[in-house]
Coordinates of C-alpha atoms in Angstrom, one line a residue:
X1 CA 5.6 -54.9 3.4
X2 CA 7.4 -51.7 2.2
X3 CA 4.4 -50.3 0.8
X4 CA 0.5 -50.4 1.0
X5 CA 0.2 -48.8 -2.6
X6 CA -0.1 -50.8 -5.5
X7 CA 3.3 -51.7 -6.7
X8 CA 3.0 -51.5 -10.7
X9 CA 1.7 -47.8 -9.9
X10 CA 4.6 -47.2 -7.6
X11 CA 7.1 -48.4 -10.0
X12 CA 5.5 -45.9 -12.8
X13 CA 5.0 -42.7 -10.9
X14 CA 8.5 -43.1 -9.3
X15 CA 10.4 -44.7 -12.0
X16 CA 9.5 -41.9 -14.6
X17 CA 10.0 -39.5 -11.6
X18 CA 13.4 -40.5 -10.9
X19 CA 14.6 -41.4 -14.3
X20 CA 13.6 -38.5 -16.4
X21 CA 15.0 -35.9 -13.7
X22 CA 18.0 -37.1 -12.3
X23 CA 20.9 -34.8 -13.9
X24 CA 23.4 -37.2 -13.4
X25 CA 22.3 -40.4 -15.9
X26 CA 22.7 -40.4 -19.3
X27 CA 20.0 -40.0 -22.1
X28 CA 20.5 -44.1 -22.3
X29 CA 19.7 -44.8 -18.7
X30 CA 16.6 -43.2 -19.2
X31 CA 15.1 -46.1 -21.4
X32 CA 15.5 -48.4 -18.9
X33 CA 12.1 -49.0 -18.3
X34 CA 10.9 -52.0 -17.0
X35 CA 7.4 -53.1 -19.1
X36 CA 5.0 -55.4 -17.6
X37 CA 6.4 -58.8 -19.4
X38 CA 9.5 -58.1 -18.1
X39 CA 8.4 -57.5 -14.0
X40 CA 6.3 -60.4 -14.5
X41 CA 9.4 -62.7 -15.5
X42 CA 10.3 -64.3 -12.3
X43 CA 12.5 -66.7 -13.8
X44 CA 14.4 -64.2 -15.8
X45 CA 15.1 -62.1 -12.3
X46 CA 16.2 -64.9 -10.3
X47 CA 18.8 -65.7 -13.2
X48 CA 19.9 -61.7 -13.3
X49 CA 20.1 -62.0 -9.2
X50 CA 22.2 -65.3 -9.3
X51 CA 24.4 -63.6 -11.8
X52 CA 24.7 -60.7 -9.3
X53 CA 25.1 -63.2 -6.4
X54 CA 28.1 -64.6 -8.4
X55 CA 29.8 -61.4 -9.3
X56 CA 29.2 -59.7 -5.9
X57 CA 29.6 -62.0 -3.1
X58 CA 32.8 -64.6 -3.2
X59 CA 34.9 -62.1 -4.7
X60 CA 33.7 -58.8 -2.3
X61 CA 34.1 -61.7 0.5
X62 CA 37.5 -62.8 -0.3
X63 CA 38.4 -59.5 -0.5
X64 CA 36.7 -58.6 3.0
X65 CA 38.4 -61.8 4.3
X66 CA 42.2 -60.7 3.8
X67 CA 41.5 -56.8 4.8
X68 CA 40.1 -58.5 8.0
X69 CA 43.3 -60.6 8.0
X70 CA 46.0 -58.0 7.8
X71 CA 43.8 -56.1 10.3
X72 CA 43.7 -58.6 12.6
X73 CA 47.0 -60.6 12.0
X74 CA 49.2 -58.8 15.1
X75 CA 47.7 -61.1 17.6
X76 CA 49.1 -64.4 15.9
X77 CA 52.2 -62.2 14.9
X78 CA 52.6 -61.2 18.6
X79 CA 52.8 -64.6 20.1
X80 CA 55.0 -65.7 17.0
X81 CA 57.7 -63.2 18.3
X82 CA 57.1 -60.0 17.1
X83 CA 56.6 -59.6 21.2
X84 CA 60.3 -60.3 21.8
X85 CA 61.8 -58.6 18.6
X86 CA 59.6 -55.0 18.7
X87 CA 59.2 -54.7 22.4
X88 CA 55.2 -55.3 22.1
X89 CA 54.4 -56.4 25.5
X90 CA 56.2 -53.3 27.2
X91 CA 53.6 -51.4 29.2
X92 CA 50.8 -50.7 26.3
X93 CA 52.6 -50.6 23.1
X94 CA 50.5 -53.8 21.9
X95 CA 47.4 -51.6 23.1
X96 CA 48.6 -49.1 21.1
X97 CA 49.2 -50.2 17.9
X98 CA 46.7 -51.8 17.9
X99 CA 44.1 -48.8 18.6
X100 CA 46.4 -46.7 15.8
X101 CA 45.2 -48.3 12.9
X102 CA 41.3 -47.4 13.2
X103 CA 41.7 -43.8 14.1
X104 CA 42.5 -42.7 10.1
X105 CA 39.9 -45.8 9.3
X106 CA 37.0 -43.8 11.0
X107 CA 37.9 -40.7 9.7
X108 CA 38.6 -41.8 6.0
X109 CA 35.0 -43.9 5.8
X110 CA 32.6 -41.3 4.2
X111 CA 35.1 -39.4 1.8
X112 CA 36.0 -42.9 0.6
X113 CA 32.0 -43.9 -0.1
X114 CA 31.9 -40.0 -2.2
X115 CA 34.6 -41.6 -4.4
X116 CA 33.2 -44.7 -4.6
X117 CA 30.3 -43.4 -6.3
X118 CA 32.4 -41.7 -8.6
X119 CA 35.4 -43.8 -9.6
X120 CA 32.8 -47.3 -9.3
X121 CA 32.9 -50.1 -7.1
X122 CA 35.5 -52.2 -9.9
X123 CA 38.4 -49.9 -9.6
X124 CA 38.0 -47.7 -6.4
X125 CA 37.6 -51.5 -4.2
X126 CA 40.6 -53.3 -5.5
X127 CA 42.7 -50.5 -5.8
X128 CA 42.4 -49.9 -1.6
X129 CA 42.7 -53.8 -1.3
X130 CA 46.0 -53.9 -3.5
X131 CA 47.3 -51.1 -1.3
X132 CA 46.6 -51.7 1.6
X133 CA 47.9 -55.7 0.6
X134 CA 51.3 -53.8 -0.1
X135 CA 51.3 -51.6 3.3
X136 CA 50.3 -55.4 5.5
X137 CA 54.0 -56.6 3.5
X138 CA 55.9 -53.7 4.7
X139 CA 55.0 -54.9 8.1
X140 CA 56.9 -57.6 7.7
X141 CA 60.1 -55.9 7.5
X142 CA 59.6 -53.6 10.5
X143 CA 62.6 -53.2 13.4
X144 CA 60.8 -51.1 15.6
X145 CA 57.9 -51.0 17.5
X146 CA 56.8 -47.3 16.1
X147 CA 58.0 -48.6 12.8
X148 CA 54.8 -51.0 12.8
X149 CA 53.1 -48.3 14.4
X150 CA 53.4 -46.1 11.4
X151 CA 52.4 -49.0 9.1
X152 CA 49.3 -49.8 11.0
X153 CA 48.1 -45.7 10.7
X154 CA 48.8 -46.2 6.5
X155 CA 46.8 -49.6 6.6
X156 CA 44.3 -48.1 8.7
X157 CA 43.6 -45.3 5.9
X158 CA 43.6 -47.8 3.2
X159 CA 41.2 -49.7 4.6
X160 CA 38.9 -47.4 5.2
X161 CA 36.9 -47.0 2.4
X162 CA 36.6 -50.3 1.4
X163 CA 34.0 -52.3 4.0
X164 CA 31.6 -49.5 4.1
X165 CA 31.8 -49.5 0.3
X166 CA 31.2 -53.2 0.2
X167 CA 28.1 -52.8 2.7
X168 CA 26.8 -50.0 0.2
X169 CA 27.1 -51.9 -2.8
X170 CA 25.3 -54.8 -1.8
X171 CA 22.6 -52.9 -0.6
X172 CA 21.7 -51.1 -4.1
X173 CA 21.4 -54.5 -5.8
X174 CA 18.6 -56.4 -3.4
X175 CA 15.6 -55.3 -1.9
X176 CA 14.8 -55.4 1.8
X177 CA 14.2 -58.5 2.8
X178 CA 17.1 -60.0 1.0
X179 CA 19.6 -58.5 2.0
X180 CA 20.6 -60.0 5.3
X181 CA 21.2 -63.4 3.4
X182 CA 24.0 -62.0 1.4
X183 CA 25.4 -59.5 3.8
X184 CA 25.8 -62.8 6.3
X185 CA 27.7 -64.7 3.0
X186 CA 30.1 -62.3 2.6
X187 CA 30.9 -62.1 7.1
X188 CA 30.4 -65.9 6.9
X189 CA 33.3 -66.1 4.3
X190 CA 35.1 -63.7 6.2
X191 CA 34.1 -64.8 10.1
X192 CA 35.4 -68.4 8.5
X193 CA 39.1 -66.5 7.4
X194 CA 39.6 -65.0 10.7
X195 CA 39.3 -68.5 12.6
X196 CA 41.6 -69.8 9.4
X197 CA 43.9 -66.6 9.9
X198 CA 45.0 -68.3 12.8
X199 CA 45.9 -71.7 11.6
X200 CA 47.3 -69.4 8.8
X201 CA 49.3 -67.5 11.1
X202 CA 50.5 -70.9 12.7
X203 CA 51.7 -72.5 9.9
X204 CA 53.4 -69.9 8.3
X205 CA 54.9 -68.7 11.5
X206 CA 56.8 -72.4 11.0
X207 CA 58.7 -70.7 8.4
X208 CA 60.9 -69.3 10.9
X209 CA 64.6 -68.9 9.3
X210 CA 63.4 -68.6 5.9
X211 CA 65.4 -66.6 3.8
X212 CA 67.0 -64.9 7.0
X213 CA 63.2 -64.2 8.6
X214 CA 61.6 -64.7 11.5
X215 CA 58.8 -66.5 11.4
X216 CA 56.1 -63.6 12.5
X217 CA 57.7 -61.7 9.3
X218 CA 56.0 -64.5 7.1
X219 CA 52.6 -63.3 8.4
X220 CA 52.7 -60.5 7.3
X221 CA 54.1 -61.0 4.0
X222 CA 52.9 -64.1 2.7
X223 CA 49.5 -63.0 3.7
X224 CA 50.1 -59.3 2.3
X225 CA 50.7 -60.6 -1.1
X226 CA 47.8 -62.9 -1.2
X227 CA 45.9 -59.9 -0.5
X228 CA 47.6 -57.9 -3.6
X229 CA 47.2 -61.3 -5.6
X230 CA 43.1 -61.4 -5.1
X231 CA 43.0 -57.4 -5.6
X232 CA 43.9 -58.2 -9.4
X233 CA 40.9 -60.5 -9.8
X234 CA 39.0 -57.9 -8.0
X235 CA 39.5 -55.8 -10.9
X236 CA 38.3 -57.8 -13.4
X237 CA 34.9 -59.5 -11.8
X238 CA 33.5 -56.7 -9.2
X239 CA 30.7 -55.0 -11.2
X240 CA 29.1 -51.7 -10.6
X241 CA 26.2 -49.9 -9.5
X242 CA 22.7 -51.4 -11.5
X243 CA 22.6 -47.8 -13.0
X244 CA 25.4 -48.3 -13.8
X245 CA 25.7 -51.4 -15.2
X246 CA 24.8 -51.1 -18.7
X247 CA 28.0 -49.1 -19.1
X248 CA 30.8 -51.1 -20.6
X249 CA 33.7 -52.3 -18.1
X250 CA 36.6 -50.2 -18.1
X251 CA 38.7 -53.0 -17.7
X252 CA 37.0 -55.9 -19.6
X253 CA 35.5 -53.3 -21.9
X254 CA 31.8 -55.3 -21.9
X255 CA 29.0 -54.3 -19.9
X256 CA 27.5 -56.5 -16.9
X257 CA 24.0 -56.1 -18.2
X258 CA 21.8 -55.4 -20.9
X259 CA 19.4 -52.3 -20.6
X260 CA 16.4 -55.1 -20.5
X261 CA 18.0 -56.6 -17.5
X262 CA 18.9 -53.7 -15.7
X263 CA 15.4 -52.4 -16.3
X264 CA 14.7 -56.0 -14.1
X265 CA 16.8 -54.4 -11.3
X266 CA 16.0 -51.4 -11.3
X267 CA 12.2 -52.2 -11.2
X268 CA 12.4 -54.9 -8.2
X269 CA 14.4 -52.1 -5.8
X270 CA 11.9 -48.9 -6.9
X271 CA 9.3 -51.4 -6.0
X272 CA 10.8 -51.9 -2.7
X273 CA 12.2 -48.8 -1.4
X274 CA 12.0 -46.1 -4.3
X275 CA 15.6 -45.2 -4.5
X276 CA 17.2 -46.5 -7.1
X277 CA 18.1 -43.1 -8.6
X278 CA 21.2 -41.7 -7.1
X279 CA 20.0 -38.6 -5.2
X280 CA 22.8 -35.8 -5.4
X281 CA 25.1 -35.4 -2.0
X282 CA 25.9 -32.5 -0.7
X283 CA 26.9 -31.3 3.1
X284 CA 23.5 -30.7 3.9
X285 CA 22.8 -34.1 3.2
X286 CA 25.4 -35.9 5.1
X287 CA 24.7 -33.4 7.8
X288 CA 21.2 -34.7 7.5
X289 CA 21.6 -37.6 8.0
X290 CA 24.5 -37.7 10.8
X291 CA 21.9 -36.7 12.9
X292 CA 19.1 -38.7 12.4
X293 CA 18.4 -40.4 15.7
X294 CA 17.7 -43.5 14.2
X295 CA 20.7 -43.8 12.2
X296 CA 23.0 -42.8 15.6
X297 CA 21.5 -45.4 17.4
X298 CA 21.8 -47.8 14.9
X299 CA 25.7 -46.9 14.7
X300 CA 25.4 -47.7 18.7
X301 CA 24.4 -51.3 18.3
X302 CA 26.7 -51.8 15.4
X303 CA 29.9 -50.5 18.0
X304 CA 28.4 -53.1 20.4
X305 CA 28.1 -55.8 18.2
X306 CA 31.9 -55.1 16.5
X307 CA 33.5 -54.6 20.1
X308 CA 32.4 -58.4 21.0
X309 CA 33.8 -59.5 17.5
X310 CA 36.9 -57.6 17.6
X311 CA 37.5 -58.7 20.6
X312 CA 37.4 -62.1 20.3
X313 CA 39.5 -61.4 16.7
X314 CA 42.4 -59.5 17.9
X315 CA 42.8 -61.2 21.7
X316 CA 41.4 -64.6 21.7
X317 CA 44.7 -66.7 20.6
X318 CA 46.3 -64.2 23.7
X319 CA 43.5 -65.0 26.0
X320 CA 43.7 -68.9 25.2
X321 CA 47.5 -69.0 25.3
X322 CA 48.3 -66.8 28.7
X323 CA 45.2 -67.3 30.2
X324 CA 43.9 -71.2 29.5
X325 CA 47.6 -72.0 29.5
X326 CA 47.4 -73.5 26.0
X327 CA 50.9 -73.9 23.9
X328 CA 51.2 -71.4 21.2
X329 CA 50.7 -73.8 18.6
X330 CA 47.1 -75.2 20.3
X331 CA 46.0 -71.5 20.8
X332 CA 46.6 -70.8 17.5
X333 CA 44.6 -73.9 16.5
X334 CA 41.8 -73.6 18.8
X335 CA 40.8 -70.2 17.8
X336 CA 39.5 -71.5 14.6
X337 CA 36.4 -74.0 15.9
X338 CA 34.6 -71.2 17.1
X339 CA 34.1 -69.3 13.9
X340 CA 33.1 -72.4 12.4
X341 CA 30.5 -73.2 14.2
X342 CA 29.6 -68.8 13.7
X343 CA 29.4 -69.6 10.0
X344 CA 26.2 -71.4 10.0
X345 CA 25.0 -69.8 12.9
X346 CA 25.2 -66.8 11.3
X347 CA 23.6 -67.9 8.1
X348 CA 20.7 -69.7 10.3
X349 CA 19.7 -66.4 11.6
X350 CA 20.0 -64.4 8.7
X351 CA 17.4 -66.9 6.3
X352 CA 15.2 -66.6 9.1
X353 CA 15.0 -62.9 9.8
X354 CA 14.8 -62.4 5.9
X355 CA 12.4 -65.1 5.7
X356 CA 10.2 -63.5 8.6
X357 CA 10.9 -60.3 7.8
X358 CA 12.4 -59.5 11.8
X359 CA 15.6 -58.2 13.0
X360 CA 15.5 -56.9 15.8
X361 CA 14.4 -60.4 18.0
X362 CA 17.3 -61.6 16.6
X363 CA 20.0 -59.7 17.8
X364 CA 18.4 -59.8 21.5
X365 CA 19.0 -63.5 20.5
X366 CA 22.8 -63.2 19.5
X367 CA 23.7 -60.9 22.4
X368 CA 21.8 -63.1 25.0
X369 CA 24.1 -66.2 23.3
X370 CA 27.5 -63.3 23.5
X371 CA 26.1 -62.5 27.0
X372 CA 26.2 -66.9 28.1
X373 CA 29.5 -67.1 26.3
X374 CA 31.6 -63.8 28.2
X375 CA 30.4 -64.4 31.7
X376 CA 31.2 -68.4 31.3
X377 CA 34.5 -66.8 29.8
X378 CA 34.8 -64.2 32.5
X379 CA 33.5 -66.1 35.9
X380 CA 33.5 -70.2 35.2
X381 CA 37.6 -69.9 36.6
X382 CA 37.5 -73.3 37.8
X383 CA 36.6 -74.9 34.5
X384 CA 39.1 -74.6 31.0
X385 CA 36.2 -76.2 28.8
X386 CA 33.6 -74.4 30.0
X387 CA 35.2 -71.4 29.1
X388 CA 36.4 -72.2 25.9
X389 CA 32.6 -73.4 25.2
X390 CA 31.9 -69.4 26.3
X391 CA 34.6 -68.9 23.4
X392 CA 31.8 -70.4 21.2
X393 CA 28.7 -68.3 22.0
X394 CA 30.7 -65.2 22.0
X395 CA 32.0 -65.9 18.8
X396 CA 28.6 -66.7 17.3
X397 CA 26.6 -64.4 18.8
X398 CA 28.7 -61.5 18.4
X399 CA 29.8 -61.8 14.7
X400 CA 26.8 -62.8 14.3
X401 CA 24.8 -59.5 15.3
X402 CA 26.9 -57.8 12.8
X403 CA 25.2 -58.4 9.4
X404 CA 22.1 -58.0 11.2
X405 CA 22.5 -55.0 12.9
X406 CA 23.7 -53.9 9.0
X407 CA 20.4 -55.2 7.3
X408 CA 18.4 -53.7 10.6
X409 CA 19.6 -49.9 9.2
X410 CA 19.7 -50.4 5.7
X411 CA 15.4 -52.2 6.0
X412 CA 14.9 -48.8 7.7
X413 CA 16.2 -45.9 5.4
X414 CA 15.7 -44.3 2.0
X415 CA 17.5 -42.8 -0.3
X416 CA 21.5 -43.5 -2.0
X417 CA 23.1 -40.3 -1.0
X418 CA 21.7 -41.5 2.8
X419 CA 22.5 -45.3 2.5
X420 CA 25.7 -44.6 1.6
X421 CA 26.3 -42.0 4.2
X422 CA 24.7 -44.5 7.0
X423 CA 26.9 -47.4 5.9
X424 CA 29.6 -45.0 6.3
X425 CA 28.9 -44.1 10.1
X426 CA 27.9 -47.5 11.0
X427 CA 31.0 -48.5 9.9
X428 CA 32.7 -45.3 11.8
X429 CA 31.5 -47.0 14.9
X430 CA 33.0 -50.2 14.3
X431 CA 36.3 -48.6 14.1
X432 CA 35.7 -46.8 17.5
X433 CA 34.4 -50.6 18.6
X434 CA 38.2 -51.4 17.8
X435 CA 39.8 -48.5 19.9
X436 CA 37.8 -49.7 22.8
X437 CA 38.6 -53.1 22.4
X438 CA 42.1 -52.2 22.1
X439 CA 42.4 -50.4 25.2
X440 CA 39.8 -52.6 27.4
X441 CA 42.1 -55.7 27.1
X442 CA 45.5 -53.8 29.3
X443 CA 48.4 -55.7 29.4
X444 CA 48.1 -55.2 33.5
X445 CA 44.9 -57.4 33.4
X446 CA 46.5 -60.5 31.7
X447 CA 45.7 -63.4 31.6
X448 CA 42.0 -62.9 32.7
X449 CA 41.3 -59.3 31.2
X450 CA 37.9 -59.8 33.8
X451 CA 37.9 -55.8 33.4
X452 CA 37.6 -56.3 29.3
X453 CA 35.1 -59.0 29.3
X454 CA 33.0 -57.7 32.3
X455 CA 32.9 -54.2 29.8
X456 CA 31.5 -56.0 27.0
X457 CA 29.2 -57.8 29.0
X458 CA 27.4 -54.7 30.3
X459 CA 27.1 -53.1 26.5
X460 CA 25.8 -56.1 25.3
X461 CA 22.9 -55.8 28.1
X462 CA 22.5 -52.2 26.9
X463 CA 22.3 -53.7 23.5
X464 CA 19.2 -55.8 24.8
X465 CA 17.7 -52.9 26.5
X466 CA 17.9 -50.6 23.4
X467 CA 16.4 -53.1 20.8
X468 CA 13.4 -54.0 23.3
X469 CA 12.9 -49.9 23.3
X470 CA 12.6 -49.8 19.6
X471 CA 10.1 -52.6 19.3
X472 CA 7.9 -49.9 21.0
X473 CA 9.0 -46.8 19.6
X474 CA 8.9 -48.2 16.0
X475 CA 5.5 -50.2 16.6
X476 CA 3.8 -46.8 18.0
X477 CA 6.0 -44.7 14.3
X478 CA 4.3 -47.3 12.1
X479 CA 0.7 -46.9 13.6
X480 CA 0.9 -43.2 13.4
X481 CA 1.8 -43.7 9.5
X482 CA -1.1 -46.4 9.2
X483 CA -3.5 -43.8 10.6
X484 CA -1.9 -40.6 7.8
X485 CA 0.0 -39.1 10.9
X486 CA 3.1 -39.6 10.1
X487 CA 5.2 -39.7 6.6
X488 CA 8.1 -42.2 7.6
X489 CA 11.5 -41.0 5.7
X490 CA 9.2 -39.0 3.3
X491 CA 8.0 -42.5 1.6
X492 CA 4.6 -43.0 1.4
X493 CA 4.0 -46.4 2.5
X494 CA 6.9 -46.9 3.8
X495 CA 7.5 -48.9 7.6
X496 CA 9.6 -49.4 9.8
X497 CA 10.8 -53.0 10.2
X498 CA 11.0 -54.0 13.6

C-alpha cells in the first residue's frame, strides 16, 4: 500500500497543498480538483487511462524501437561489409566505435530531462528522434572508419535525452503498481525490433548495388529515414505531462484532456505517491538526489541488467556467425527467436510483479534465467544448440530485468524534480553498461569472447547478492516507519516496495 492514511484525506490535504502553492501552474490548473463523484468513477478513469495507454505507449515504443535500432545497427552492418570497406575488424576499432557513441549519451541525459520539462514531451521527443534519424543516414555515406566514428559521438548526444525522458513520462501518468505493465509494453515493442533489426538488417543488406551502394549502406539509411518518418507522427500524437494536459497542443492546437479528466489523473497519482505537482529543480536538488544511496544502487542493477542486453544486442549476430559458425544470412536470422520468446516473457513477469505488488524476487528470477543462458553460452563448447538455447534465457532474462529494475526505482521514490533526476542516472548507467560491453567483447577473444561472457556472469551473481541484501535492509526501513521511527522519503505513509 503506499499509504496507511485515509486516501480521500490525503488527496485533500496534499492536493490543496500542492496546487494552490506551486509557482509554476497557472490560475487554471489550480481548479483541477477532483470531487468525490468524480474519484468514485471507475469507469470514467479506466477510459482516461486507455486513452493515455493509446497516446503514450505504441507511439513512445516505436519511437524507442528505431533509436534502439540505429544504436544497435553496426553489428548487422559490420558483417554486411562495413568490416571490409572501413577497416572495422583492425585491432579494436569496432570496440571503439562502438563505446564512442554512449560517452556524450551519459553525459547529455539529465540536461536533456531539464528541457524536457520545459519545451514538453510532444516537441522536445520527436525533435531528438528526427535528429538523431538524420545523423543514423549520414552513416550510410561514411568512407572511413573515424568518419563513422564521428557520427556515432553526434547520434550518441541526440539520443540522449530521449529514453530517460520516455522512462519519466510514463511514470507521471500511472501509479505504482502499474507502471511495470506499460514500461515492459514499450521494451516488449522494442526488445521485439531489435530481434527484427536483424532480419531488417538482412534483407536490406540484399540491396547490395543499389543505386551504386553497398549493401551495409542501406542499413543505415533506409532505417535512418524510417526513423525521421515516425518522428513526424511523434509530433502530432505524444501528449504531455497530466498538468499539463489541459493546455492546448501546440501542434494540433486541442488539448488532450478536459480539466474534469485531468482532475481524474491528478487525483489517482496524489493518492498514490503525492507528487503530482512539479517540485522546482535546482543543483541542490539533483545533487540530492545523486547521492541517495538507494538511487546509486538502483543505477548499479540497472548497469547490470543493460550490460546482459546490450550485449546480446550489439554482439550476438557476431557471436552466432564467427563463433557457432552460422552463414551470415542464418546469423542474421537466428538472432530474432530469442527476443521473441523475451516479449512475453517479459510481459509475464511484469503483470505479475504489478499484480503482487513485488520486484525485487523477480529480477533474482531473470538473472538466475541470464545466469543458465551465459554459462550454457560460455561452457556447453561441445554442443551448438545448447548454446543457442543459452542465447534464449539470456535474452529473456536480461532484457527482461530492465523494465523491472525501472519500476523497482520509480515504486521507491518521491517527488518530479527527483524522478526525473533518477530516470536520468539510471539511464547514465545503461550507457556506461554499453562502454563495458563494448570493450568486454575484444576482437582478440573471438569467436568465444569466454572473457566477455564469464564478466557478465559474475555481475549478474552480484546482481542476486545485492537484491537479496535489500529484502532485508528495506523490510527492517519499513518496520522502523511502521513503528513512527522513520519518515521514509519525507512521505508519511509511505514504503518501501520490496
Amino acid at each position: 500500500m503506499a499509504t496507511d492514511s485515509d486516501p480521500a484525506t490525503k488527496f485533500d490535504e496534499k492536493h490543496n497543498n500542492d496546487f494552490e502553492h506551486s509557482s509554476r501552474m497557472t490560475p487554471e490548473e489550480h481548479h483541477l480538483e477532483a470531487t468525490p463523484s468524480l474519484l468514485e468513477d471507475e469507469k470514467e478513469t479506466k477510459r482516461i487511462i486507455r486513452r493515455a495507454d493509446l497516446r503514450l505507449l505504441p507511439i513512445l515504443a516505436a519511437l524507442y524501437s528505431f533509436a534502439l535500432i540505429d544504436r544497435t545497427n553496426l553489428a548487422n552492418a559490420r558483417v554486411a561489409g562495413a568490416d571490409e570497406d572501413l577497416g572495422l575488424s583492425v585491432g579494436e576499432r569496432y570496440s571503439l566505435v562502438t563505446m564512442m557513441f554512449f560517452i556524450p549519451y551519459v553525459l547529455l541525459e539529465l540536461p536533456s530531462n531539464i528541457v524536457l520539462r520545459k519545451v514538453g514531451p510532444g516537441i522536445w521527443l520527436p525533435l531528438l528522434v528526427g535528429a538523431f534519424g538524420v545523423v543514423s543516414m549520414c552513416c550510410g555515406f561514411t568512407h572511413t572508419w573515424t568518419e563513422l566514428l564521428g557520427c556515432r559521438v553526434v547520434l550518441g548526444a541526440l539520443e540522449a535525452g530521449f529514453y530517460p525522458g520516455c522512462v519519466y513520462l510514463l511514470s507521471c501518468w500511472y501509479v505504482r503498481f502499474e507502471i511495470q505493465k506499460r514500461f515492459s509494453i514499450f521494451f516488449l515493442l522494442a526488445t521485439l525490433a531489435s530481434g527484427l533489426a536483424n532480419v531488417l538488417g538482412y534483407g536490406l543488406s540484399q540491396m547490395d548495388g543499389i543505386g551504386g551502394l553497398r549493401g551495409w549502406r542501406w542499413i543505415f539509411i533506409i532505417e535512418g529515414l524510417a526513423t525521421v518518418f515516425f518522428a513526424a507522427l511523434g509530433f502530432l500524437i505524444i501528449v504531455p505531462f497530466p498538468d499539463q494536459a489541459t493546455k492546448p497542443s501546440l501542434i494540433t492546437r486541442k488539448p488532450f484532456l478536459t480539466k474534469e479528466e485531468a482532475a481524474i489523473v491528478v487525483a489517482r497519482i496524489e493518492r498514490d505517491r503525492g507528487d503530482v505537482a512539479e517540485d522546482k529543480m535546482s543543483l541542490k536538488t539533483v545533487l540530492r538526489c545523486c547521492a541517495d544511496w538507494k538511487v546509486l544502487e538502483w543505477a548499479w542493477l540497472y548497469l547490470i541488467a543493460a550490460t546482459v542486453s546490450y550485449s546480446f544486442s550489439l554482439f550476438l549476430p557476431i557471436i552466432l556467425e564467427d563463433d557457432l559458425g552460422y552463414s551470415t544470412a542464418l546469423a542474421q536470422i537466428l538472432s530474432f527467436p530469442p527476443y521473441a520468446v523475451a516479449a512475453p516473457w517479459m510481459f509475464i513477469t511484469a503483470w505479475i510483479g504489478d499484480r503482487y505488488r513485488k520486484r525485487g524476487a523477480l529480477i533474482i528470477f531473470n538473472c538466475t534465467a541470464a545466469l543458465v543462458g551465459l554459462c550454457l553460452i560460455g561452457f556447453a563448447t561441445t554442443s551448438p544448440k545448447a548454446r543457442y538455447a543459452g542465447c534464449f534465457l539470456g535474452v529473456a532474462g536480461g532484457n527482461s530485468n530492465v523494465p523491472t529494475i525501472l519500476t523497482y526505482m520509480h515504486n521507491n521514490i518521491v517527488g518530479q524534480s527527483k524522478r526525473s533526476v533518477a530516470s536520468a542516472v539510471l539511464v547514465g548507467a545503461s550507457g556506461i553498461s554499453g562502454i563495458i560491453a563494448a570493450n568486454i567483447f575484444r576482437q582478440q577473444d573471438a569467436p568465444g569472447y569466454k572473457p566477455a561472457i564469464i564478466t557478465v556472469i559474475v555481475l549478474n551473481g552480484l546482481s542476486v547478492l545485492h537484491v537479496v541484501k535489500n529484502f532485508y535492509v528495506y523490510s527492517r526501513m519499513n518496520r522502523k516507519a511502521d513503528r513512527g521511527e522513520l519518515l521514509i522519503e519525507g512521505q508519511p505513509g509511505f514504503r518501501l516496495t520490496l
